[in-house]
mmCIF file of C-alpha atoms in Angstrom:
data_model
loop_
_atom_site.group_PDB
_atom_site.id
_atom_site.type_symbol
_atom_site.label_atom_id
_atom_site.label_comp_id
_atom_site.label_asym_id
_atom_site.label_seq_id
_atom_site.Cartn_x
_atom_site.Cartn_y
_atom_site.Cartn_z
ATOM 1 C CA ASN H 18 33.524 -9.162 -35.704
ATOM 2 C CA ALA H 19 31.564 -7.557 -32.893
ATOM 3 C CA GLY H 20 30.405 -4.753 -35.231
ATOM 4 C CA VAL H 21 29.486 -1.532 -33.443
ATOM 5 C CA THR H 22 29.336 -1.769 -29.671
ATOM 6 C CA GLN H 23 27.980 0.788 -27.240
ATOM 7 C CA THR H 24 28.261 0.995 -23.492
ATOM 8 C CA PRO H 25 26.400 1.372 -21.266
ATOM 9 C CA LYS H 26 23.016 0.102 -22.447
ATOM 10 C CA PHE H 27 21.134 2.102 -19.841
ATOM 11 C CA GLN H 28 22.142 5.066 -17.717
ATOM 12 C CA VAL H 29 20.399 7.371 -15.282
ATOM 13 C CA LEU H 30 22.040 10.691 -14.506
ATOM 14 C CA LYS H 31 21.186 13.595 -12.285
ATOM 15 C CA THR H 32 21.049 17.074 -13.786
ATOM 16 C CA GLY H 33 24.520 18.551 -13.940
ATOM 17 C CA GLN H 34 26.413 15.270 -13.917
ATOM 18 C CA SER H 35 28.799 14.425 -16.711
ATOM 19 C CA MET H 36 29.410 11.135 -18.407
ATOM 20 C CA THR H 37 30.846 9.518 -21.498
ATOM 21 C CA LEU H 38 28.961 7.201 -23.810
ATOM 22 C CA GLN H 39 31.338 4.744 -25.372
ATOM 23 C CA CYS H 40 31.246 3.594 -28.979
ATOM 24 C CA ALA H 41 33.663 1.209 -30.649
ATOM 25 C CA GLN H 42 33.771 -0.609 -33.967
ATOM 26 C CA ASP H 43 36.088 -3.337 -35.175
ATOM 27 C CA MET H 44 35.385 -3.049 -38.896
ATOM 28 C CA ASN H 45 38.076 -0.448 -39.645
ATOM 29 C CA HIS H 46 35.398 2.028 -40.657
ATOM 30 C CA GLU H 47 36.422 5.604 -41.310
ATOM 31 C CA TYR H 48 33.058 7.285 -40.806
ATOM 32 C CA MET H 49 31.475 7.291 -37.348
ATOM 33 C CA SER H 50 28.569 9.282 -36.034
ATOM 34 C CA TRP H 51 26.278 9.813 -33.070
ATOM 35 C CA TYR H 52 22.522 10.225 -33.295
ATOM 36 C CA ARG H 53 19.848 10.765 -30.750
ATOM 37 C CA GLN H 54 16.364 9.346 -31.156
ATOM 38 C CA ASP H 55 13.408 11.078 -29.557
ATOM 39 C CA PRO H 56 9.722 10.217 -29.936
ATOM 40 C CA GLY H 57 8.263 11.833 -33.035
ATOM 41 C CA MET H 58 11.621 13.324 -34.047
ATOM 42 C CA GLY H 59 13.319 10.452 -35.798
ATOM 43 C CA LEU H 60 17.101 10.311 -35.574
ATOM 44 C CA ARG H 61 19.037 13.544 -35.352
ATOM 45 C CA LEU H 62 22.754 13.821 -35.949
ATOM 46 C CA ILE H 63 24.804 15.076 -33.006
ATOM 47 C CA HIS H 64 28.440 14.785 -34.135
ATOM 48 C CA TYR H 65 30.318 12.832 -36.726
ATOM 49 C CA SER H 66 33.841 11.975 -37.763
ATOM 50 C CA VAL H 67 35.318 11.076 -41.152
ATOM 51 C CA GLY H 68 38.499 9.666 -39.652
ATOM 52 C CA ALA H 69 40.828 9.744 -36.682
ATOM 53 C CA GLY H 70 41.503 13.286 -35.562
ATOM 54 C CA ILE H 71 38.607 14.781 -37.554
ATOM 55 C CA THR H 72 35.220 15.609 -36.065
ATOM 56 C CA ASP H 73 32.381 17.918 -36.991
ATOM 57 C CA GLN H 74 29.024 19.035 -35.674
ATOM 58 C CA GLY H 75 25.678 17.716 -36.777
ATOM 59 C CA GLU H 76 22.193 19.117 -36.274
ATOM 60 C CA VAL H 77 22.073 19.093 -32.466
ATOM 61 C CA PRO H 78 25.635 19.376 -31.083
ATOM 62 C CA ASN H 79 25.008 21.631 -28.087
ATOM 63 C CA GLY H 80 25.838 20.017 -24.760
ATOM 64 C CA TYR H 81 27.936 17.257 -26.319
ATOM 65 C CA ASN H 82 31.627 16.841 -27.071
ATOM 66 C CA VAL H 83 33.402 14.218 -29.139
ATOM 67 C CA SER H 84 36.931 13.246 -30.035
ATOM 68 C CA ARG H 85 38.373 10.618 -32.346
ATOM 69 C CA SER H 86 41.856 9.620 -31.309
ATOM 70 C CA THR H 87 41.681 6.188 -32.946
ATOM 71 C CA THR H 88 39.787 4.710 -35.890
ATOM 72 C CA GLU H 89 38.005 2.308 -33.566
ATOM 73 C CA ASP H 90 36.610 4.573 -30.857
ATOM 74 C CA PHE H 91 34.281 7.551 -30.912
ATOM 75 C CA PRO H 92 33.131 8.516 -27.411
ATOM 76 C CA LEU H 93 30.369 11.033 -26.794
ATOM 77 C CA ARG H 94 30.706 13.228 -23.716
ATOM 78 C CA LEU H 95 27.883 14.964 -21.934
ATOM 79 C CA LEU H 96 29.451 17.856 -20.103
ATOM 80 C CA SER H 97 26.589 18.798 -17.771
ATOM 81 C CA ALA H 98 23.547 16.612 -18.256
ATOM 82 C CA ALA H 99 20.134 18.228 -18.670
ATOM 83 C CA PRO H 100 16.667 16.616 -18.731
ATOM 84 C CA SER H 101 16.422 17.619 -22.416
ATOM 85 C CA GLN H 102 19.202 15.116 -23.105
ATOM 86 C CA THR H 103 17.001 12.218 -22.057
ATOM 87 C CA SER H 104 16.999 10.132 -25.208
ATOM 88 C CA VAL H 105 18.209 6.986 -26.900
ATOM 89 C CA TYR H 106 21.658 7.440 -28.372
ATOM 90 C CA PHE H 107 22.912 5.500 -31.360
ATOM 91 C CA CYS H 108 26.416 5.286 -32.681
ATOM 92 C CA ALA H 109 26.917 4.344 -36.330
ATOM 93 C CA SER H 110 29.812 3.679 -38.652
ATOM 94 C CA SER H 111 30.429 3.117 -42.341
ATOM 95 C CA TYR H 112 33.408 1.993 -44.365
ATOM 96 C CA SER H 113 34.127 5.054 -46.419
ATOM 97 C CA GLY H 114 34.515 8.550 -45.098
ATOM 98 C CA THR H 115 31.106 9.447 -46.412
ATOM 99 C CA VAL H 116 27.446 8.903 -45.635
ATOM 100 C CA TYR H 117 26.911 7.170 -48.951
ATOM 101 C CA ASP H 118 27.525 3.714 -47.608
ATOM 102 C CA GLU H 119 25.303 1.552 -45.476
ATOM 103 C CA GLN H 120 25.493 2.697 -41.870
ATOM 104 C CA TYR H 121 26.070 0.035 -39.222
ATOM 105 C CA PHE H 122 24.342 0.979 -35.992
ATOM 106 C CA GLY H 123 25.150 0.016 -32.444
ATOM 107 C CA PRO H 124 22.428 -1.312 -30.112
ATOM 108 C CA GLY H 125 21.839 2.090 -28.506
ATOM 109 C CA THR H 126 22.193 3.635 -25.072
ATOM 110 C CA ARG H 127 19.044 4.685 -23.257
ATOM 111 C CA LEU H 128 19.834 7.731 -21.135
ATOM 112 C CA THR H 129 17.545 9.286 -18.560
ATOM 113 C CA VAL H 130 18.418 12.598 -16.925
ATOM 114 C CA THR H 131 16.440 13.440 -13.812
ATOM 115 C CA ALA I 24 15.607 23.155 -47.104
ATOM 116 C CA GLN I 25 16.754 19.578 -47.220
ATOM 117 C CA LYS I 26 14.449 17.243 -45.438
ATOM 118 C CA VAL I 27 12.682 13.920 -45.392
ATOM 119 C CA THR I 28 8.982 13.630 -44.714
ATOM 120 C CA GLN I 29 7.277 10.441 -43.625
ATOM 121 C CA ALA I 30 3.726 11.608 -43.248
ATOM 122 C CA GLN I 31 2.382 8.283 -42.003
ATOM 123 C CA THR I 32 3.069 8.138 -38.294
ATOM 124 C CA GLU I 33 1.528 4.740 -37.743
ATOM 125 C CA ILE I 34 0.001 2.083 -39.985
ATOM 126 C CA SER I 35 -1.850 -1.031 -38.874
ATOM 127 C CA VAL I 36 -2.579 -3.936 -41.180
ATOM 128 C CA VAL I 37 -3.613 -7.534 -40.891
ATOM 129 C CA GLU I 38 -1.190 -10.227 -41.913
ATOM 130 C CA LYS I 39 -0.987 -10.907 -45.663
ATOM 131 C CA GLU I 40 -2.101 -7.404 -46.576
ATOM 132 C CA ASP I 41 0.160 -5.310 -48.769
ATOM 133 C CA VAL I 42 1.328 -2.032 -47.272
ATOM 134 C CA THR I 43 3.171 0.983 -48.682
ATOM 135 C CA LEU I 44 5.248 3.329 -46.591
ATOM 136 C CA ASP I 45 5.665 6.781 -48.087
ATOM 137 C CA CYS I 46 8.822 8.864 -48.136
ATOM 138 C CA VAL I 47 9.019 12.313 -49.701
ATOM 139 C CA TYR I 48 12.245 14.264 -49.729
ATOM 140 C CA GLU I 49 13.496 17.734 -50.529
ATOM 141 C CA THR I 50 17.007 18.419 -51.681
ATOM 142 C CA ARG I 51 18.926 20.944 -53.709
ATOM 143 C CA ASP I 52 21.639 18.403 -54.514
ATOM 144 C CA THR I 53 21.797 16.784 -57.933
ATOM 145 C CA THR I 54 23.621 13.772 -56.544
ATOM 146 C CA TYR I 55 22.268 12.167 -53.429
ATOM 147 C CA TYR I 56 21.466 8.845 -51.828
ATOM 148 C CA LEU I 57 18.287 7.583 -50.246
ATOM 149 C CA PHE I 58 18.031 4.832 -47.674
ATOM 150 C CA TRP I 59 15.517 2.794 -45.762
ATOM 151 C CA TYR I 60 16.229 1.418 -42.299
ATOM 152 C CA LYS I 61 14.139 -0.865 -40.118
ATOM 153 C CA GLN I 62 13.965 -0.627 -36.330
ATOM 154 C CA PRO I 63 12.269 -3.720 -34.862
ATOM 155 C CA PRO I 64 10.943 -3.733 -31.282
ATOM 156 C CA SER I 65 14.362 -4.873 -30.065
ATOM 157 C CA GLY I 66 15.615 -1.391 -30.924
ATOM 158 C CA GLU I 67 18.522 -1.872 -33.293
ATOM 159 C CA LEU I 68 18.561 -0.210 -36.706
ATOM 160 C CA VAL I 69 18.894 -2.446 -39.723
ATOM 161 C CA PHE I 70 19.857 -1.283 -43.202
ATOM 162 C CA LEU I 71 17.390 -2.279 -45.925
ATOM 163 C CA ILE I 72 18.339 -0.469 -49.124
ATOM 164 C CA ARG I 73 20.397 2.326 -50.661
ATOM 165 C CA ARG I 74 19.536 4.072 -53.896
ATOM 166 C CA ASN I 75 21.452 6.832 -55.672
ATOM 167 C CA SER I 76 19.784 9.684 -57.493
ATOM 168 C CA PHE I 77 20.834 8.459 -60.914
ATOM 169 C CA ASP I 78 19.224 5.084 -60.582
ATOM 170 C CA GLU I 79 15.460 5.265 -60.852
ATOM 171 C CA GLN I 80 14.933 1.592 -61.392
ATOM 172 C CA ASN I 81 12.539 0.023 -58.985
ATOM 173 C CA GLU I 82 13.981 -2.687 -56.817
ATOM 174 C CA ILE I 83 12.474 -5.860 -55.468
ATOM 175 C CA SER I 84 13.918 -8.034 -52.746
ATOM 176 C CA GLY I 85 11.633 -10.853 -51.776
ATOM 177 C CA ARG I 86 8.472 -9.334 -50.318
ATOM 178 C CA TYR I 87 10.044 -5.860 -50.269
ATOM 179 C CA SER I 88 9.997 -3.418 -53.151
ATOM 180 C CA TRP I 89 10.958 0.183 -53.554
ATOM 181 C CA ASN I 90 9.625 2.779 -55.976
ATOM 182 C CA PHE I 91 11.926 5.742 -56.586
ATOM 183 C CA GLN I 92 10.427 8.656 -58.530
ATOM 184 C CA LYS I 93 12.527 11.778 -58.933
ATOM 185 C CA SER I 94 9.644 13.624 -60.576
ATOM 186 C CA THR I 95 7.693 13.503 -57.325
ATOM 187 C CA SER I 96 10.735 13.328 -54.989
ATOM 188 C CA SER I 97 9.475 10.119 -53.487
ATOM 189 C CA PHE I 98 11.058 6.840 -52.464
ATOM 190 C CA ASN I 99 8.231 4.614 -51.324
ATOM 191 C CA PHE I 100 8.575 1.193 -49.755
ATOM 192 C CA THR I 101 6.060 -1.599 -50.240
ATOM 193 C CA ILE I 102 5.799 -4.806 -48.263
ATOM 194 C CA THR I 103 3.808 -7.491 -50.029
ATOM 195 C CA ALA I 104 1.926 -10.093 -48.014
ATOM 196 C CA SER I 105 2.952 -8.549 -44.714
ATOM 197 C CA GLN I 106 3.919 -10.716 -41.767
ATOM 198 C CA VAL I 107 3.941 -10.134 -38.026
ATOM 199 C CA VAL I 108 7.755 -10.013 -38.138
ATOM 200 C CA ASP I 109 7.495 -6.909 -40.322
ATOM 201 C CA SER I 110 6.198 -4.961 -37.318
ATOM 202 C CA ALA I 111 8.762 -2.238 -36.752
ATOM 203 C CA VAL I 112 9.490 1.433 -37.203
ATOM 204 C CA TYR I 113 10.778 2.199 -40.676
ATOM 205 C CA PHE I 114 12.967 5.199 -41.372
ATOM 206 C CA CYS I 115 13.713 6.852 -44.684
ATOM 207 C CA ALA I 116 16.979 8.829 -44.893
ATOM 208 C CA LEU I 117 18.653 11.218 -47.322
ATOM 209 C CA SER I 118 22.287 12.174 -47.787
ATOM 210 C CA VAL I 119 22.833 15.914 -47.895
ATOM 211 C CA THR I 120 25.800 18.039 -48.860
ATOM 212 C CA GLU I 121 26.535 21.411 -47.393
ATOM 213 C CA PHE I 122 28.996 23.948 -48.667
ATOM 214 C CA GLY I 123 32.147 23.806 -46.618
ATOM 215 C CA ALA I 124 31.054 20.833 -44.556
ATOM 216 C CA THR I 125 31.099 17.082 -44.749
ATOM 217 C CA ASP I 126 28.081 15.345 -46.150
ATOM 218 C CA LYS I 127 25.459 14.247 -43.653
ATOM 219 C CA LEU I 128 22.580 11.848 -43.386
ATOM 220 C CA ILE I 129 19.169 13.123 -42.327
ATOM 221 C CA PHE I 130 16.294 10.901 -41.291
ATOM 222 C CA GLY I 131 12.562 11.142 -41.505
ATOM 223 C CA THR I 132 10.521 10.811 -38.335
ATOM 224 C CA GLY I 133 9.688 7.193 -39.066
ATOM 225 C CA THR I 134 6.547 5.173 -39.704
ATOM 226 C CA ARG I 135 5.476 2.600 -37.142
ATOM 227 C CA LEU I 136 4.032 -0.468 -38.854
ATOM 228 C CA GLN I 137 1.978 -2.915 -36.835
ATOM 229 C CA VAL I 138 1.032 -6.166 -38.474
ATOM 230 C CA PHE I 139 -1.659 -8.108 -36.652
ATOM 231 C CA PRO I 140 -2.152 -11.869 -37.052
#
């Protein structure tokens, strides 16, 4: 099993550009989520999904869109990048449709918006 | 409010010292889970432990131990005889429920532990 994979590892965007951060897992996990990690802020939840076709907002959803058309994939879209979105983004998954299980994290995507 | 506080931003110790990382939480839920994750310099997040609110037994795993006290809303993590490989950022996390929404996981701001040889 590859676990949770994220692409790209690094990305530099100009303000106003859009892009999609990819996240995939091959563990047949129902629960997937996106976090951003900023210095001194810990990890903050952006969006999450408890199964294919179901998504919901976390703490900091503004400026981001998600969809979950398959169990395996949970892409995060930045519609119009802003410098405030410079961060490290982590995708995570867990077996059940809840947060009560161990979360498996991807390696992260480091995004810089200039 | 539901939140996790890790008041220690950074801790430095010398190898073989014992070190305790503090985690204090606030929740209105009667059922909840607490977690610890480790983020080594390579950047990935690694699960260490999960504890539910009904299980206040302390847990020991090798050099790691956890002390869960509901009376003080704390879930502290102790590393005994620390090693350089323990150098990492450690995050405490809490599951939260919200009326009309799916349960979420919230993280503390992390404690950076540096272990010097």
